[in-house]
Amino acid sequence: MHFKSAGAVALAIGALLLPTAAMAQDAETPPPVQLGNGEKNWIIVDGIERSNASTYTEVRATNDAQALRRGDGVTLTIPEVHIEGDGWLVMHPFVGGKPSGTYVAGYTFVESGTNTDVAITLNPAPASGDMYVVMLHKDANEDRVFDFVFVAENVVEDEAVFEGTTMIAHIVAVP
């Protein structure tokens, strides 16, 4: 199962917060999405380390205009990430107390196979204890550019990685 839309990812993440009774299945209801590791893709989140705040500079271009943004960020080091095919380790913040699949706080490229000590910078710098969803997205067009852009209504190019009904993702608190 693959969810192409940021909205679908947000709904999948949000569905995890529903009471068990609300998840009762009938013949037409698909099984609920779970967060976790798979057999071919995984993220080891035990032992995440936080570095001191770092200053970042970011240039954003839209149409013919450019904007420069500076601020403080925090770099987290994830002990191990394994992905089949090249992709992205992405962190989505909690918004209003719930995980949000539509906002991206940070991302970093990961090559096919096992990657150790993967650094990902979050901008702006979160406080210790802030909650995030860390997850994998595949590099669908293999261009090494994180395409979290809508290519159709609610459809993003670089899809979330799933194994069956398990989205390769974890909810983590920033150390």
PDB file of C-alpha atoms in Angstrom:
ATOM      1  CA  MET A   1       0.000   0.000   0.000  1.00  0.00           C
ATOM      2  CA  HIS A   2       1.354   3.388  -0.919  1.00  0.00           C
ATOM      3  CA  PHE A   3      -0.109   6.755   0.072  1.00  0.00           C
ATOM      4  CA  LYS A   4       0.879   9.428  -2.432  1.00  0.00           C
ATOM      5  CA  SER A   5      -0.827  12.332  -0.755  1.00  0.00           C
ATOM      6  CA  ALA A   6       0.369  14.399   2.149  1.00  0.00           C
ATOM      7  CA  GLY A   7      -3.259  14.465   3.246  1.00  0.00           C
ATOM      8  CA  ALA A   8      -3.421  10.674   3.233  1.00  0.00           C
ATOM      9  CA  VAL A   9      -0.243  10.496   5.305  1.00  0.00           C
ATOM     10  CA  ALA A  10      -1.736  13.019   7.742  1.00  0.00           C
ATOM     11  CA  LEU A  11      -4.922  10.951   7.922  1.00  0.00           C
ATOM     12  CA  ALA A  12      -2.929   7.749   8.398  1.00  0.00           C
ATOM     13  CA  ILE A  13      -0.934   9.324  11.189  1.00  0.00           C
ATOM     14  CA  GLY A  14      -4.088  10.839  12.703  1.00  0.00           C
ATOM     15  CA  ALA A  15      -5.894   7.500  12.547  1.00  0.00           C
ATOM     16  CA  LEU A  16      -3.370   6.128  15.003  1.00  0.00           C
ATOM     17  CA  LEU A  17      -4.818   8.477  17.593  1.00  0.00           C
ATOM     18  CA  LEU A  18      -8.396   7.170  17.257  1.00  0.00           C
ATOM     19  CA  PRO A  19      -9.849   4.977  20.016  1.00  0.00           C
ATOM     20  CA  THR A  20      -9.744   1.253  19.290  1.00  0.00           C
ATOM     21  CA  ALA A  21     -13.554   1.076  19.039  1.00  0.00           C
ATOM     22  CA  ALA A  22     -13.469   3.586  16.194  1.00  0.00           C
ATOM     23  CA  MET A  23     -11.097   1.290  14.309  1.00  0.00           C
ATOM     24  CA  ALA A  24     -13.539  -1.629  14.166  1.00  0.00           C
ATOM     25  CA  GLN A  25     -13.286  -3.199  10.748  1.00  0.00           C
ATOM     26  CA  ASP A  26     -15.925  -4.484   8.432  1.00  0.00           C
ATOM     27  CA  ALA A  27     -15.517  -6.144   5.050  1.00  0.00           C
ATOM     28  CA  GLU A  28     -15.099  -2.795   3.231  1.00  0.00           C
ATOM     29  CA  THR A  29     -12.851  -0.959   5.688  1.00  0.00           C
ATOM     30  CA  PRO A  30      -9.146  -1.255   4.948  1.00  0.00           C
ATOM     31  CA  PRO A  31      -6.928  -2.364   7.831  1.00  0.00           C
ATOM     32  CA  PRO A  32      -5.542   0.495   9.945  1.00  0.00           C
ATOM     33  CA  VAL A  33      -2.148   1.923   9.160  1.00  0.00           C
ATOM     34  CA  GLN A  34       0.554   1.256  11.740  1.00  0.00           C
ATOM     35  CA  LEU A  35       3.820   3.092  12.360  1.00  0.00           C
ATOM     36  CA  GLY A  36       6.956   1.026  12.776  1.00  0.00           C
ATOM     37  CA  ASN A  37       9.757  -0.803  11.054  1.00  0.00           C
ATOM     38  CA  GLY A  38       9.437  -3.335   8.287  1.00  0.00           C
ATOM     39  CA  GLU A  39      11.607  -6.216   7.160  1.00  0.00           C
ATOM     40  CA  LYS A  40      13.165  -4.272   4.265  1.00  0.00           C
ATOM     41  CA  ASN A  41      13.020  -0.689   5.597  1.00  0.00           C
ATOM     42  CA  TRP A  42      13.582   0.628   9.101  1.00  0.00           C
ATOM     43  CA  ILE A  43      14.560   3.552  11.298  1.00  0.00           C
ATOM     44  CA  ILE A  44      16.360   2.910  14.602  1.00  0.00           C
ATOM     45  CA  VAL A  45      15.249   5.736  16.894  1.00  0.00           C
ATOM     46  CA  ASP A  46      16.705   4.504  20.209  1.00  0.00           C
ATOM     47  CA  GLY A  47      19.716   6.672  20.981  1.00  0.00           C
ATOM     48  CA  ILE A  48      18.839   9.768  18.937  1.00  0.00           C
ATOM     49  CA  GLU A  49      21.344  12.499  19.758  1.00  0.00           C
ATOM     50  CA  ARG A  50      20.859  16.257  19.634  1.00  0.00           C
ATOM     51  CA  SER A  51      23.612  18.690  18.714  1.00  0.00           C
ATOM     52  CA  ASN A  52      23.880  22.280  19.831  1.00  0.00           C
ATOM     53  CA  ALA A  53      21.833  24.816  17.910  1.00  0.00           C
ATOM     54  CA  SER A  54      23.309  25.761  14.574  1.00  0.00           C
ATOM     55  CA  THR A  55      22.605  28.791  12.436  1.00  0.00           C
ATOM     56  CA  TYR A  56      21.193  28.069   9.030  1.00  0.00           C
ATOM     57  CA  THR A  57      20.634  30.105   5.904  1.00  0.00           C
ATOM     58  CA  GLU A  58      17.982  29.039   3.469  1.00  0.00           C
ATOM     59  CA  VAL A  59      17.113  30.463   0.066  1.00  0.00           C
ATOM     60  CA  ARG A  60      13.590  29.860  -1.176  1.00  0.00           C
ATOM     61  CA  ALA A  61      12.618  30.546  -4.759  1.00  0.00           C
ATOM     62  CA  THR A  62       9.048  30.887  -5.940  1.00  0.00           C
ATOM     63  CA  ASN A  63       8.355  31.912  -9.500  1.00  0.00           C
ATOM     64  CA  ASP A  64      10.701  34.834 -10.151  1.00  0.00           C
ATOM     65  CA  ALA A  65      11.194  35.881  -6.502  1.00  0.00           C
ATOM     66  CA  GLN A  66      13.725  34.705  -3.933  1.00  0.00           C
ATOM     67  CA  ALA A  67      13.628  34.999  -0.161  1.00  0.00           C
ATOM     68  CA  LEU A  68      16.500  34.507   2.278  1.00  0.00           C
ATOM     69  CA  ARG A  69      15.722  33.076   5.712  1.00  0.00           C
ATOM     70  CA  ARG A  70      18.146  32.744   8.628  1.00  0.00           C
ATOM     71  CA  GLY A  71      17.650  31.258  12.049  1.00  0.00           C
ATOM     72  CA  ASP A  72      18.705  28.660  14.556  1.00  0.00           C
ATOM     73  CA  GLY A  73      18.246  24.979  13.894  1.00  0.00           C
ATOM     74  CA  VAL A  74      19.012  21.775  15.758  1.00  0.00           C
ATOM     75  CA  THR A  75      20.658  18.727  14.246  1.00  0.00           C
ATOM     76  CA  LEU A  76      19.495  15.305  15.365  1.00  0.00           C
ATOM     77  CA  THR A  77      21.522  12.179  14.668  1.00  0.00           C
ATOM     78  CA  ILE A  78      19.488   9.043  13.994  1.00  0.00           C
ATOM     79  CA  PRO A  79      21.551   5.895  14.771  1.00  0.00           C
ATOM     80  CA  GLU A  80      20.482   3.824  11.739  1.00  0.00           C
ATOM     81  CA  VAL A  81      18.223   4.057   8.709  1.00  0.00           C
ATOM     82  CA  HIS A  82      17.747   1.300   6.132  1.00  0.00           C
ATOM     83  CA  ILE A  83      15.831   1.917   2.910  1.00  0.00           C
ATOM     84  CA  GLU A  84      15.286  -0.104  -0.250  1.00  0.00           C
ATOM     85  CA  GLY A  85      16.196   2.351  -2.993  1.00  0.00           C
ATOM     86  CA  ASP A  86      17.342   5.921  -2.434  1.00  0.00           C
ATOM     87  CA  GLY A  87      15.063   8.157  -0.429  1.00  0.00           C
ATOM     88  CA  TRP A  88      14.618  10.686   2.315  1.00  0.00           C
ATOM     89  CA  LEU A  89      14.478  10.670   6.087  1.00  0.00           C
ATOM     90  CA  VAL A  90      11.818  13.264   6.884  1.00  0.00           C
ATOM     91  CA  MET A  91      10.557  14.804  10.116  1.00  0.00           C
ATOM     92  CA  HIS A  92       7.016  16.119  10.441  1.00  0.00           C
ATOM     93  CA  PRO A  93       6.102  18.210  13.514  1.00  0.00           C
ATOM     94  CA  PHE A  94       3.093  17.842  15.733  1.00  0.00           C
ATOM     95  CA  VAL A  95       0.692  20.736  15.124  1.00  0.00           C
ATOM     96  CA  GLY A  96      -2.055  21.441  17.641  1.00  0.00           C
ATOM     97  CA  GLY A  97      -1.028  18.363  19.631  1.00  0.00           C
ATOM     98  CA  LYS A  98      -1.392  16.004  16.652  1.00  0.00           C
ATOM     99  CA  PRO A  99       1.107  14.692  14.099  1.00  0.00           C
ATOM    100  CA  SER A 100       0.987  16.587  10.812  1.00  0.00           C
ATOM    101  CA  GLY A 101       1.858  14.967   7.504  1.00  0.00           C
ATOM    102  CA  THR A 102       1.492  18.233   5.625  1.00  0.00           C
ATOM    103  CA  TYR A 103       4.361  20.189   7.208  1.00  0.00           C
ATOM    104  CA  VAL A 104       8.031  19.267   6.913  1.00  0.00           C
ATOM    105  CA  ALA A 105      10.455  20.387   9.645  1.00  0.00           C
ATOM    106  CA  GLY A 106      13.560  18.734   8.194  1.00  0.00           C
ATOM    107  CA  TYR A 107      14.755  16.144   5.726  1.00  0.00           C
ATOM    108  CA  THR A 108      17.968  14.510   4.562  1.00  0.00           C
ATOM    109  CA  PHE A 109      18.873  12.198   1.690  1.00  0.00           C
ATOM    110  CA  VAL A 110      19.600   8.535   2.484  1.00  0.00           C
ATOM    111  CA  GLU A 111      21.148   6.110   0.018  1.00  0.00           C
ATOM    112  CA  SER A 112      19.780   2.658  -0.658  1.00  0.00           C
ATOM    113  CA  GLY A 113      20.896   0.243   2.050  1.00  0.00           C
ATOM    114  CA  THR A 114      22.002   0.879   5.620  1.00  0.00           C
ATOM    115  CA  ASN A 115      22.925   4.426   6.644  1.00  0.00           C
ATOM    116  CA  THR A 116      24.418   5.049  10.102  1.00  0.00           C
ATOM    117  CA  ASP A 117      24.573   8.245  12.150  1.00  0.00           C
ATOM    118  CA  VAL A 118      22.149  10.062   9.847  1.00  0.00           C
ATOM    119  CA  ALA A 119      22.092  13.810  10.589  1.00  0.00           C
ATOM    120  CA  ILE A 120      18.881  15.756  10.042  1.00  0.00           C
ATOM    121  CA  THR A 121      18.495  19.453  10.828  1.00  0.00           C
ATOM    122  CA  LEU A 122      15.205  20.836  12.108  1.00  0.00           C
ATOM    123  CA  ASN A 123      14.370  24.450  11.367  1.00  0.00           C
ATOM    124  CA  PRO A 124      13.421  26.290  13.508  1.00  0.00           C
ATOM    125  CA  ALA A 125      15.070  24.746  16.562  1.00  0.00           C
ATOM    126  CA  PRO A 126      12.599  22.670  18.596  1.00  0.00           C
ATOM    127  CA  ALA A 127      12.540  22.536  22.373  1.00  0.00           C
ATOM    128  CA  SER A 128      13.498  19.338  24.150  1.00  0.00           C
ATOM    129  CA  GLY A 129      10.415  17.158  24.388  1.00  0.00           C
ATOM    130  CA  ASP A 130       8.751  18.517  21.225  1.00  0.00           C
ATOM    131  CA  MET A 131       7.091  15.689  19.325  1.00  0.00           C
ATOM    132  CA  TYR A 132       7.766  14.726  15.698  1.00  0.00           C
ATOM    133  CA  VAL A 133       7.082  11.913  13.283  1.00  0.00           C
ATOM    134  CA  VAL A 134      10.295  10.634  11.669  1.00  0.00           C
ATOM    135  CA  MET A 135       9.619   8.665   8.501  1.00  0.00           C
ATOM    136  CA  LEU A 136      10.940   7.491   5.158  1.00  0.00           C
ATOM    137  CA  HIS A 137       9.946   8.802   1.727  1.00  0.00           C
ATOM    138  CA  LYS A 138      11.212   7.180  -1.457  1.00  0.00           C
ATOM    139  CA  ASP A 139      12.955   9.247  -4.141  1.00  0.00           C
ATOM    140  CA  ALA A 140      10.292   8.350  -6.697  1.00  0.00           C
ATOM    141  CA  ASN A 141      11.929  10.009  -9.702  1.00  0.00           C
ATOM    142  CA  GLU A 142      15.500   9.289  -8.532  1.00  0.00           C
ATOM    143  CA  ASP A 143      16.616  12.911  -8.904  1.00  0.00           C
ATOM    144  CA  ARG A 144      18.058  13.305  -5.368  1.00  0.00           C
ATOM    145  CA  VAL A 145      15.714  16.266  -4.818  1.00  0.00           C
ATOM    146  CA  PHE A 146      13.092  15.991  -2.063  1.00  0.00           C
ATOM    147  CA  ASP A 147       9.891  16.420  -4.033  1.00  0.00           C
ATOM    148  CA  PHE A 148       7.341  17.150  -1.334  1.00  0.00           C
ATOM    149  CA  VAL A 149       5.406  19.083  -3.922  1.00  0.00           C
ATOM    150  CA  PHE A 150       1.886  18.515  -5.059  1.00  0.00           C
ATOM    151  CA  VAL A 151       1.788  17.047  -8.558  1.00  0.00           C
ATOM    152  CA  ALA A 152      -1.994  16.722  -8.432  1.00  0.00           C
ATOM    153  CA  GLU A 153      -4.648  17.429  -5.849  1.00  0.00           C
ATOM    154  CA  ASN A 154      -3.251  16.073  -2.542  1.00  0.00           C
ATOM    155  CA  VAL A 155      -0.568  14.012  -4.323  1.00  0.00           C
ATOM    156  CA  VAL A 156       3.131  14.502  -3.571  1.00  0.00           C
ATOM    157  CA  GLU A 157       5.854  13.110  -5.780  1.00  0.00           C
ATOM    158  CA  ASP A 158       8.167  11.427  -3.234  1.00  0.00           C
ATOM    159  CA  GLU A 159       5.817   8.996  -1.481  1.00  0.00           C
ATOM    160  CA  ALA A 160       5.918   7.687   2.072  1.00  0.00           C
ATOM    161  CA  VAL A 161       7.493   4.217   2.381  1.00  0.00           C
ATOM    162  CA  PHE A 162       5.109   1.422   3.363  1.00  0.00           C
ATOM    163  CA  GLU A 163       5.450  -2.308   3.898  1.00  0.00           C
ATOM    164  CA  GLY A 164       1.900  -3.628   3.790  1.00  0.00           C
ATOM    165  CA  THR A 165      -0.076  -1.466   6.211  1.00  0.00           C
ATOM    166  CA  THR A 166       3.037  -0.388   8.129  1.00  0.00           C
ATOM    167  CA  MET A 167       4.258   3.106   7.343  1.00  0.00           C
ATOM    168  CA  ILE A 168       7.991   3.173   8.077  1.00  0.00           C
ATOM    169  CA  ALA A 169       7.772   5.886  10.711  1.00  0.00           C
ATOM    170  CA  HIS A 170       8.026   6.541  14.451  1.00  0.00           C
ATOM    171  CA  ILE A 171       6.774   9.175  16.848  1.00  0.00           C
ATOM    172  CA  VAL A 172       9.731  10.657  18.736  1.00  0.00           C
ATOM    173  CA  ALA A 173      10.392  13.331  21.316  1.00  0.00           C
ATOM    174  CA  VAL A 174      13.331  15.625  20.613  1.00  0.00           C
ATOM    175  CA  PRO A 175      16.075  14.996  23.184  1.00  0.00           C
TER     176      PRO A 175
END
